[in-house]
Amino acid sequence: MRTQVGIIGAGPAGLVLAHLLHRDGIDSIVIENRSRDYVIGRVRAGVLEQSTVDLLVETGLGERLRREGMRHSGIHLCFGRRRRRIDFDDLTPGRAITIYGQNELVTDLIGARIATGGPLHFNVADVRIANFDSAPHIALRIDENQHEIACDFIAGCDGSHGISRASIPAGAVRTFEREYPFAWLGILAEAAPSCDEIVYALHARGFALFSMRSPSITRLYLQCSPDEDLERWPDHRIWDELIARLESSDGWRPRRGKILQKGITGMRSLVAEPMRCARLFLAGDAAHIVPPTGAKGLNLAVADVRILARALAAYYREGREDLLERYSEDCLRRVWNVQRFSWWMTSMLHRAPDATEFDYRRQLAELDYFTSSRAAMTSLAENYTGWKSAVNEPEST
Ligand code: APR
Ligand code: PHB
């Protein structure tokens, strides 16, 4: 097999990249080691920032997103049982967030890929990449048959446990990491949302989050320890703890319902630098991980591949290599800002095991400030809905 861009991974990064390249007349082959049902079925992120929504709509992927996505023009922060709202319409006019499950987005992207007839192989095995400093190729197995894909470039979109970053020779890439001493216990529940926006809470017993997926499904999380045993969390205990942490003095509390799914999400920050090694480009979780508190992982993946698609288009259309050369630098500026924001939201809203009462009171003061100073609220709103720096950002696709 031969193609212009070999894309490893059919998550949001790989599939959006394939979609943007197709619109620019660039061929790609997407390979994914899991099944299509698995990729669509896994419950993951759900918050799209404004520029992600704009990109999807501009490139013809907005139909179901516009119909079923839930546009939110604010979020709530709850602390000391006070619930305060950050109003995006007022603070960042024209910018909001849209709740649309990552699995819904992936479903739309797979549909769009299939409609174009572009190659997309699920259930591939033994993926290996080589020669990415000269003539890249990908070796893989499909249905017991061995294949090779020769390509001009490889896009490593294979998430945090993929083979792309791990294939880069030692010394050619550096990683910067931070582990957090807590995790999230997340549930999906059959319950109509009792608030029409997301609620982030800091309680003396730790963090909790109320979110949703549809008018009848809620998604909630509570801070737990990284080695938490789910067996110790029967449904009634989860609800009691969520309600204790989220309930506010205005009478609001999440509505109980049947728990459809539960799981533990680890919290980690990681950045690989540079995000490129010769003709191999890393994008999305393959290049960086953010703790989920800022709701940024999916948006960062989409932002990377938008920059990569633009650089590849300039290469094929005009023979320009400058944007490819700049890819890592252009992405990393946003990546580090998002790391900063996600780390900040995480630190402000969680109780670390070794934290003191002084730390807790400082956190409450920080929440008070960030929900009452207009300057502070604007900073939060512009980062949450997606900060667009004036430098090095593609204006359109
Ligand atoms: N070969 C082929 N595919 C692979 C391989 C491999 N060796 N290893 C991993 N993959 C696949 C995974 O099965 C997954 O479907 O690569 C895909 C990577 O997708 P994601 O993990 O969703 O990563 P990305 O596309 O970068 O999207 C980032 O995902 O983790 C969330 O919160 C994060 O929303 C963010 C988003
Ligand atoms: C979610 O809806 O799954 C969600 C919302 C906000 C976050 C993280 C996850 O910060």
PDB file of C-alpha atoms in Angstrom, residues 48-276:
ATOM      1  CA  LEU A  48     -16.050  21.066  22.883  1.00  0.00           C
ATOM      2  CA  GLU A  49     -14.656  24.564  23.021  1.00  0.00           C
ATOM      3  CA  GLN A  50     -15.765  27.218  20.545  1.00  0.00           C
ATOM      4  CA  SER A  51     -12.932  26.833  18.023  1.00  0.00           C
ATOM      5  CA  THR A  52     -13.457  23.047  17.919  1.00  0.00           C
ATOM      6  CA  VAL A  53     -17.164  23.520  17.165  1.00  0.00           C
ATOM      7  CA  ASP A  54     -16.373  26.185  14.548  1.00  0.00           C
ATOM      8  CA  LEU A  55     -13.871  23.895  12.790  1.00  0.00           C
ATOM      9  CA  LEU A  56     -16.291  20.964  12.720  1.00  0.00           C
ATOM     10  CA  VAL A  57     -19.131  23.135  11.405  1.00  0.00           C
ATOM     11  CA  GLU A  58     -16.921  24.852   8.778  1.00  0.00           C
ATOM     12  CA  THR A  59     -15.726  21.496   7.468  1.00  0.00           C
ATOM     13  CA  GLY A  60     -19.163  19.925   7.096  1.00  0.00           C
ATOM     14  CA  LEU A  61     -19.339  17.962  10.358  1.00  0.00           C
ATOM     15  CA  GLY A  62     -21.829  20.202  12.123  1.00  0.00           C
ATOM     16  CA  GLU A  63     -25.161  18.664  11.223  1.00  0.00           C
ATOM     17  CA  ARG A  64     -25.767  16.318  14.173  1.00  0.00           C
ATOM     18  CA  LEU A  65     -23.511  18.369  16.437  1.00  0.00           C
ATOM     19  CA  ARG A  66     -25.760  21.403  15.929  1.00  0.00           C
ATOM     20  CA  ARG A  67     -28.911  19.360  16.474  1.00  0.00           C
ATOM     21  CA  GLU A  68     -27.856  17.281  19.480  1.00  0.00           C
ATOM     22  CA  GLY A  69     -24.954  19.234  20.991  1.00  0.00           C
ATOM     23  CA  MET A  70     -25.897  21.189  24.118  1.00  0.00           C
ATOM     24  CA  ARG A  71     -24.560  24.740  23.939  1.00  0.00           C
ATOM     25  CA  HIS A  72     -23.686  26.131  27.374  1.00  0.00           C
ATOM     26  CA  SER A  73     -23.011  29.801  27.876  1.00  0.00           C
ATOM     27  CA  GLY A  74     -21.684  29.417  31.411  1.00  0.00           C
ATOM     28  CA  ILE A  75     -20.373  27.097  34.115  1.00  0.00           C
ATOM     29  CA  HIS A  76     -20.879  27.052  37.877  1.00  0.00           C
ATOM     30  CA  LEU A  77     -18.236  26.903  40.583  1.00  0.00           C
ATOM     31  CA  CYS A  78     -19.414  25.722  43.986  1.00  0.00           C
ATOM     32  CA  PHE A  79     -17.361  26.137  47.152  1.00  0.00           C
ATOM     33  CA  GLY A  80     -18.307  26.541  50.800  1.00  0.00           C
ATOM     34  CA  ARG A  81     -21.815  25.554  49.553  1.00  0.00           C
ATOM     35  CA  ARG A  82     -22.023  28.773  47.495  1.00  0.00           C
ATOM     36  CA  ARG A  83     -22.713  28.245  43.785  1.00  0.00           C
ATOM     37  CA  ARG A  84     -21.524  31.025  41.512  1.00  0.00           C
ATOM     38  CA  ARG A  85     -21.843  31.274  37.731  1.00  0.00           C
ATOM     39  CA  ILE A  86     -19.228  32.292  35.177  1.00  0.00           C
ATOM     40  CA  ASP A  87     -21.214  33.924  32.366  1.00  0.00           C
ATOM     41  CA  PHE A  88     -19.486  33.382  28.996  1.00  0.00           C
ATOM     42  CA  ASP A  89     -22.036  35.483  27.071  1.00  0.00           C
ATOM     43  CA  ASP A  90     -21.118  38.471  29.183  1.00  0.00           C
ATOM     44  CA  LEU A  91     -17.361  37.826  29.597  1.00  0.00           C
ATOM     45  CA  THR A  92     -16.379  36.308  26.230  1.00  0.00           C
ATOM     46  CA  PRO A  93     -19.220  37.259  23.841  1.00  0.00           C
ATOM     47  CA  GLY A  94     -19.653  34.806  20.968  1.00  0.00           C
ATOM     48  CA  ARG A  95     -17.688  32.078  22.721  1.00  0.00           C
ATOM     49  CA  ALA A  96     -19.336  29.184  24.530  1.00  0.00           C
ATOM     50  CA  ILE A  97     -18.836  25.453  25.017  1.00  0.00           C
ATOM     51  CA  THR A  98     -20.867  22.612  23.562  1.00  0.00           C
ATOM     52  CA  ILE A  99     -21.484  19.298  25.293  1.00  0.00           C
ATOM     53  CA  TYR A 100     -21.175  16.522  22.734  1.00  0.00           C
ATOM     54  CA  GLY A 101     -19.718  13.172  23.770  1.00  0.00           C
ATOM     55  CA  GLN A 102     -16.396  12.208  22.227  1.00  0.00           C
ATOM     56  CA  ASN A 103     -18.023   8.961  21.117  1.00  0.00           C
ATOM     57  CA  GLU A 104     -20.700  10.922  19.211  1.00  0.00           C
ATOM     58  CA  LEU A 105     -17.998  12.953  17.511  1.00  0.00           C
ATOM     59  CA  VAL A 106     -16.025   9.809  16.653  1.00  0.00           C
ATOM     60  CA  THR A 107     -19.213   8.244  15.230  1.00  0.00           C
ATOM     61  CA  ASP A 108     -19.696  11.292  12.955  1.00  0.00           C
ATOM     62  CA  LEU A 109     -16.038  11.256  11.910  1.00  0.00           C
ATOM     63  CA  ILE A 110     -16.093   7.553  11.025  1.00  0.00           C
ATOM     64  CA  GLY A 111     -19.280   8.149   9.011  1.00  0.00           C
ATOM     65  CA  ALA A 112     -17.635  11.033   7.156  1.00  0.00           C
ATOM     66  CA  ARG A 113     -14.527   8.961   6.438  1.00  0.00           C
ATOM     67  CA  ILE A 114     -16.540   6.058   5.094  1.00  0.00           C
ATOM     68  CA  ALA A 115     -18.620   8.419   2.948  1.00  0.00           C
ATOM     69  CA  THR A 116     -15.442   9.639   1.221  1.00  0.00           C
ATOM     70  CA  GLY A 117     -14.300   6.061   0.572  1.00  0.00           C
ATOM     71  CA  GLY A 118     -11.025   6.862   2.336  1.00  0.00           C
ATOM     72  CA  PRO A 119      -9.205   3.821   3.798  1.00  0.00           C
ATOM     73  CA  LEU A 120      -9.848   3.205   7.492  1.00  0.00           C
ATOM     74  CA  HIS A 121      -8.737  -0.150   8.937  1.00  0.00           C
ATOM     75  CA  PHE A 122      -9.872  -1.331  12.363  1.00  0.00           C
ATOM     76  CA  ASN A 123      -8.501  -4.326  14.303  1.00  0.00           C
ATOM     77  CA  VAL A 124      -5.003  -4.023  12.872  1.00  0.00           C
ATOM     78  CA  ALA A 125      -2.217  -5.723  14.849  1.00  0.00           C
ATOM     79  CA  ASP A 126       1.549  -5.508  15.351  1.00  0.00           C
ATOM     80  CA  VAL A 127       1.860  -1.932  14.106  1.00  0.00           C
ATOM     81  CA  ARG A 128       5.461  -0.844  13.629  1.00  0.00           C
ATOM     82  CA  ILE A 129       6.880   2.295  12.069  1.00  0.00           C
ATOM     83  CA  ALA A 130      10.326   2.713  10.536  1.00  0.00           C
ATOM     84  CA  ASN A 131      12.499   4.918   8.352  1.00  0.00           C
ATOM     85  CA  PHE A 132      10.778   8.097   9.328  1.00  0.00           C
ATOM     86  CA  ASP A 133      13.921  10.109   8.684  1.00  0.00           C
ATOM     87  CA  SER A 134      13.883   9.212   4.960  1.00  0.00           C
ATOM     88  CA  ALA A 135      11.155   7.038   3.414  1.00  0.00           C
ATOM     89  CA  PRO A 136       8.671   6.242   6.196  1.00  0.00           C
ATOM     90  CA  HIS A 137       6.815   2.988   6.256  1.00  0.00           C
ATOM     91  CA  ILE A 138       4.324   1.284   8.531  1.00  0.00           C
ATOM     92  CA  ALA A 139       4.224  -2.480   8.988  1.00  0.00           C
ATOM     93  CA  LEU A 140       0.999  -4.064  10.252  1.00  0.00           C
ATOM     94  CA  ARG A 141      -1.181  -7.134  10.206  1.00  0.00           C
ATOM     95  CA  ILE A 142      -4.785  -7.150   8.996  1.00  0.00           C
ATOM     96  CA  ASP A 143      -6.685 -10.469   9.353  1.00  0.00           C
ATOM     97  CA  GLU A 144      -3.499 -12.507   9.720  1.00  0.00           C
ATOM     98  CA  ASN A 145      -2.020 -10.934   6.566  1.00  0.00           C
ATOM     99  CA  GLN A 146       1.129  -8.869   6.780  1.00  0.00           C
ATOM    100  CA  HIS A 147       1.062  -5.441   5.036  1.00  0.00           C
ATOM    101  CA  GLU A 148       3.384  -2.511   4.508  1.00  0.00           C
ATOM    102  CA  ILE A 149       2.320   1.077   3.934  1.00  0.00           C
ATOM    103  CA  ALA A 150       4.853   3.364   2.275  1.00  0.00           C
ATOM    104  CA  CYS A 151       4.139   7.047   2.911  1.00  0.00           C
ATOM    105  CA  ASP A 152       5.616  10.547   2.734  1.00  0.00           C
ATOM    106  CA  PHE A 153       4.731  11.306   6.364  1.00  0.00           C
ATOM    107  CA  ILE A 154       3.433   9.475   9.419  1.00  0.00           C
ATOM    108  CA  ALA A 155       0.966  11.109  11.807  1.00  0.00           C
ATOM    109  CA  GLY A 156       1.236   9.483  15.246  1.00  0.00           C
ATOM    110  CA  CYS A 157      -2.312   9.963  16.587  1.00  0.00           C
ATOM    111  CA  ASP A 158      -2.307   6.814  18.696  1.00  0.00           C
ATOM    112  CA  GLY A 159      -2.964   8.273  22.124  1.00  0.00           C
ATOM    113  CA  SER A 160      -1.002   8.031  25.344  1.00  0.00           C
ATOM    114  CA  HIS A 161      -0.195   4.287  25.088  1.00  0.00           C
ATOM    115  CA  GLY A 162       0.527   4.166  21.348  1.00  0.00           C
ATOM    116  CA  ILE A 163       3.677   3.093  19.569  1.00  0.00           C
ATOM    117  CA  SER A 164       4.493   6.357  17.768  1.00  0.00           C
ATOM    118  CA  ARG A 165       6.155   8.297  20.557  1.00  0.00           C
ATOM    119  CA  ALA A 166       7.758   5.119  21.868  1.00  0.00           C
ATOM    120  CA  SER A 167       9.360   4.546  18.417  1.00  0.00           C
ATOM    121  CA  ILE A 168      11.327   7.789  18.512  1.00  0.00           C
ATOM    122  CA  PRO A 169      15.009   7.158  19.320  1.00  0.00           C
ATOM    123  CA  ALA A 170      16.023   7.997  22.881  1.00  0.00           C
ATOM    124  CA  GLY A 171      17.361  11.510  23.052  1.00  0.00           C
ATOM    125  CA  ALA A 172      15.339  12.823  20.087  1.00  0.00           C
ATOM    126  CA  VAL A 173      12.336  13.680  22.231  1.00  0.00           C
ATOM    127  CA  ARG A 174      12.079  14.838  25.820  1.00  0.00           C
ATOM    128  CA  THR A 175       9.049  14.383  28.041  1.00  0.00           C
ATOM    129  CA  PHE A 176       7.939  16.620  30.883  1.00  0.00           C
ATOM    130  CA  GLU A 177       5.579  14.953  33.326  1.00  0.00           C
ATOM    131  CA  ARG A 178       3.609  15.451  36.489  1.00  0.00           C
ATOM    132  CA  GLU A 179       1.514  12.916  38.393  1.00  0.00           C
ATOM    133  CA  TYR A 180      -1.294  14.069  40.684  1.00  0.00           C
ATOM    134  CA  PRO A 181      -1.930  12.366  44.026  1.00  0.00           C
ATOM    135  CA  PHE A 182      -5.633  11.804  43.223  1.00  0.00           C
ATOM    136  CA  ALA A 183      -7.941  10.431  40.523  1.00  0.00           C
ATOM    137  CA  TRP A 184     -11.599  10.739  39.478  1.00  0.00           C
ATOM    138  CA  LEU A 185     -14.303   8.181  40.016  1.00  0.00           C
ATOM    139  CA  GLY A 186     -16.697   8.851  37.119  1.00  0.00           C
ATOM    140  CA  ILE A 187     -20.244   7.649  36.527  1.00  0.00           C
ATOM    141  CA  LEU A 188     -22.738   7.825  33.705  1.00  0.00           C
ATOM    142  CA  ALA A 189     -26.291   7.899  35.073  1.00  0.00           C
ATOM    143  CA  GLU A 190     -29.813   7.682  33.762  1.00  0.00           C
ATOM    144  CA  ALA A 191     -31.078  10.935  35.243  1.00  0.00           C
ATOM    145  CA  ALA A 192     -32.260  14.176  33.692  1.00  0.00           C
ATOM    146  CA  PRO A 193     -29.770  16.957  34.477  1.00  0.00           C
ATOM    147  CA  SER A 194     -30.990  19.018  37.433  1.00  0.00           C
ATOM    148  CA  CYS A 195     -28.836  21.970  36.301  1.00  0.00           C
ATOM    149  CA  ASP A 196     -28.527  22.915  32.649  1.00  0.00           C
ATOM    150  CA  GLU A 197     -24.809  23.731  32.989  1.00  0.00           C
ATOM    151  CA  ILE A 198     -21.663  22.057  34.353  1.00  0.00           C
ATOM    152  CA  VAL A 199     -20.954  22.456  38.089  1.00  0.00           C
ATOM    153  CA  TYR A 200     -17.404  22.176  39.478  1.00  0.00           C
ATOM    154  CA  ALA A 201     -17.240  21.870  43.280  1.00  0.00           C
ATOM    155  CA  LEU A 202     -14.573  22.046  45.941  1.00  0.00           C
ATOM    156  CA  HIS A 203     -15.750  20.558  49.229  1.00  0.00           C
ATOM    157  CA  ALA A 204     -13.839  19.807  52.436  1.00  0.00           C
ATOM    158  CA  ARG A 205     -13.987  16.132  51.338  1.00  0.00           C
ATOM    159  CA  GLY A 206     -12.598  16.900  47.895  1.00  0.00           C
ATOM    160  CA  PHE A 207     -13.570  17.731  44.326  1.00  0.00           C
ATOM    161  CA  ALA A 208     -16.810  16.809  42.557  1.00  0.00           C
ATOM    162  CA  LEU A 209     -18.172  17.586  39.087  1.00  0.00           C
ATOM    163  CA  PHE A 210     -21.649  17.514  37.619  1.00  0.00           C
ATOM    164  CA  SER A 211     -21.901  17.244  33.833  1.00  0.00           C
ATOM    165  CA  MET A 212     -24.211  15.641  31.300  1.00  0.00           C
ATOM    166  CA  ARG A 213     -24.433  13.940  27.931  1.00  0.00           C
ATOM    167  CA  SER A 214     -28.065  14.454  26.899  1.00  0.00           C
ATOM    168  CA  PRO A 215     -31.413  15.637  28.320  1.00  0.00           C
ATOM    169  CA  SER A 216     -31.730  12.258  30.076  1.00  0.00           C
ATOM    170  CA  ILE A 217     -28.126  11.267  30.900  1.00  0.00           C
ATOM    171  CA  THR A 218     -25.802  12.855  33.453  1.00  0.00           C
ATOM    172  CA  ARG A 219     -22.067  12.370  33.928  1.00  0.00           C
ATOM    173  CA  LEU A 220     -20.580  12.978  37.358  1.00  0.00           C
ATOM    174  CA  TYR A 221     -17.168  12.610  38.939  1.00  0.00           C
ATOM    175  CA  LEU A 222     -15.711  12.719  42.412  1.00  0.00           C
ATOM    176  CA  GLN A 223     -12.122  12.965  43.577  1.00  0.00           C
ATOM    177  CA  CYS A 224     -10.775   9.670  44.889  1.00  0.00           C
ATOM    178  CA  SER A 225      -7.368   8.145  45.458  1.00  0.00           C
ATOM    179  CA  PRO A 226      -5.387   6.872  42.414  1.00  0.00           C
ATOM    180  CA  ASP A 227      -5.546   3.272  43.717  1.00  0.00           C
ATOM    181  CA  GLU A 228      -9.231   3.458  44.674  1.00  0.00           C
ATOM    182  CA  ASP A 229     -11.039   0.125  44.642  1.00  0.00           C
ATOM    183  CA  LEU A 230     -14.361   0.436  42.794  1.00  0.00           C
ATOM    184  CA  GLU A 231     -15.691  -2.514  44.791  1.00  0.00           C
ATOM    185  CA  ARG A 232     -15.764  -0.221  47.800  1.00  0.00           C
ATOM    186  CA  TRP A 233     -18.145   2.122  45.990  1.00  0.00           C
ATOM    187  CA  PRO A 234     -21.652   0.671  45.770  1.00  0.00           C
ATOM    188  CA  ASP A 235     -24.059   2.969  43.920  1.00  0.00           C
ATOM    189  CA  HIS A 236     -25.694   4.452  47.050  1.00  0.00           C
ATOM    190  CA  ARG A 237     -22.284   5.456  48.448  1.00  0.00           C
ATOM    191  CA  ILE A 238     -21.356   7.199  45.182  1.00  0.00           C
ATOM    192  CA  TRP A 239     -24.604   9.204  45.169  1.00  0.00           C
ATOM    193  CA  ASP A 240     -24.344  10.119  48.867  1.00  0.00           C
ATOM    194  CA  GLU A 241     -20.817  11.386  48.345  1.00  0.00           C
ATOM    195  CA  LEU A 242     -21.649  13.276  45.145  1.00  0.00           C
ATOM    196  CA  ILE A 243     -24.621  14.962  46.797  1.00  0.00           C
ATOM    197  CA  ALA A 244     -22.633  15.833  49.931  1.00  0.00           C
ATOM    198  CA  ARG A 245     -19.934  17.506  47.826  1.00  0.00           C
ATOM    199  CA  LEU A 246     -22.135  19.206  45.213  1.00  0.00           C
ATOM    200  CA  GLU A 247     -25.204  20.320  47.164  1.00  0.00           C
ATOM    201  CA  SER A 248     -25.360  24.098  47.481  1.00  0.00           C
ATOM    202  CA  SER A 249     -27.147  26.353  49.938  1.00  0.00           C
ATOM    203  CA  ASP A 250     -29.598  27.530  47.223  1.00  0.00           C
ATOM    204  CA  GLY A 251     -31.114  24.038  47.388  1.00  0.00           C
ATOM    205  CA  TRP A 252     -29.519  22.669  44.215  1.00  0.00           C
ATOM    206  CA  ARG A 253     -28.269  19.065  44.150  1.00  0.00           C
ATOM    207  CA  PRO A 254     -27.757  16.454  41.445  1.00  0.00           C
ATOM    208  CA  ARG A 255     -30.662  14.103  40.767  1.00  0.00           C
ATOM    209  CA  ARG A 256     -30.099  10.424  41.569  1.00  0.00           C
ATOM    210  CA  GLY A 257     -30.591   7.816  38.872  1.00  0.00           C
ATOM    211  CA  LYS A 258     -29.565   4.388  37.711  1.00  0.00           C
ATOM    212  CA  ILE A 259     -25.777   4.174  37.303  1.00  0.00           C
ATOM    213  CA  LEU A 260     -25.043   2.856  33.814  1.00  0.00           C
ATOM    214  CA  GLN A 261     -21.264   2.825  33.983  1.00  0.00           C
ATOM    215  CA  LYS A 262     -18.500   3.609  36.449  1.00  0.00           C
ATOM    216  CA  GLY A 263     -14.733   3.866  36.194  1.00  0.00           C
ATOM    217  CA  ILE A 264     -11.581   5.502  37.550  1.00  0.00           C
ATOM    218  CA  THR A 265      -9.717   8.155  35.534  1.00  0.00           C
ATOM    219  CA  GLY A 266      -6.097   8.887  36.430  1.00  0.00           C
ATOM    220  CA  MET A 267      -4.747  12.437  36.471  1.00  0.00           C
ATOM    221  CA  ARG A 268      -1.520  13.202  34.692  1.00  0.00           C
ATOM    222  CA  SER A 269       0.205  16.014  32.819  1.00  0.00           C
ATOM    223  CA  LEU A 270       2.702  15.156  30.083  1.00  0.00           C
ATOM    224  CA  VAL A 271       4.276  17.041  27.204  1.00  0.00           C
ATOM    225  CA  ALA A 272       6.638  15.539  24.600  1.00  0.00           C
ATOM    226  CA  GLU A 273       9.047  17.982  22.977  1.00  0.00           C
ATOM    227  CA  PRO A 274       9.432  18.337  20.102  1.00  0.00           C
ATOM    228  CA  MET A 275       6.183  16.943  18.705  1.00  0.00           C
ATOM    229  CA  ARG A 276       8.031  15.857  15.598  1.00  0.00           C
TER     230      ARG A 276
END
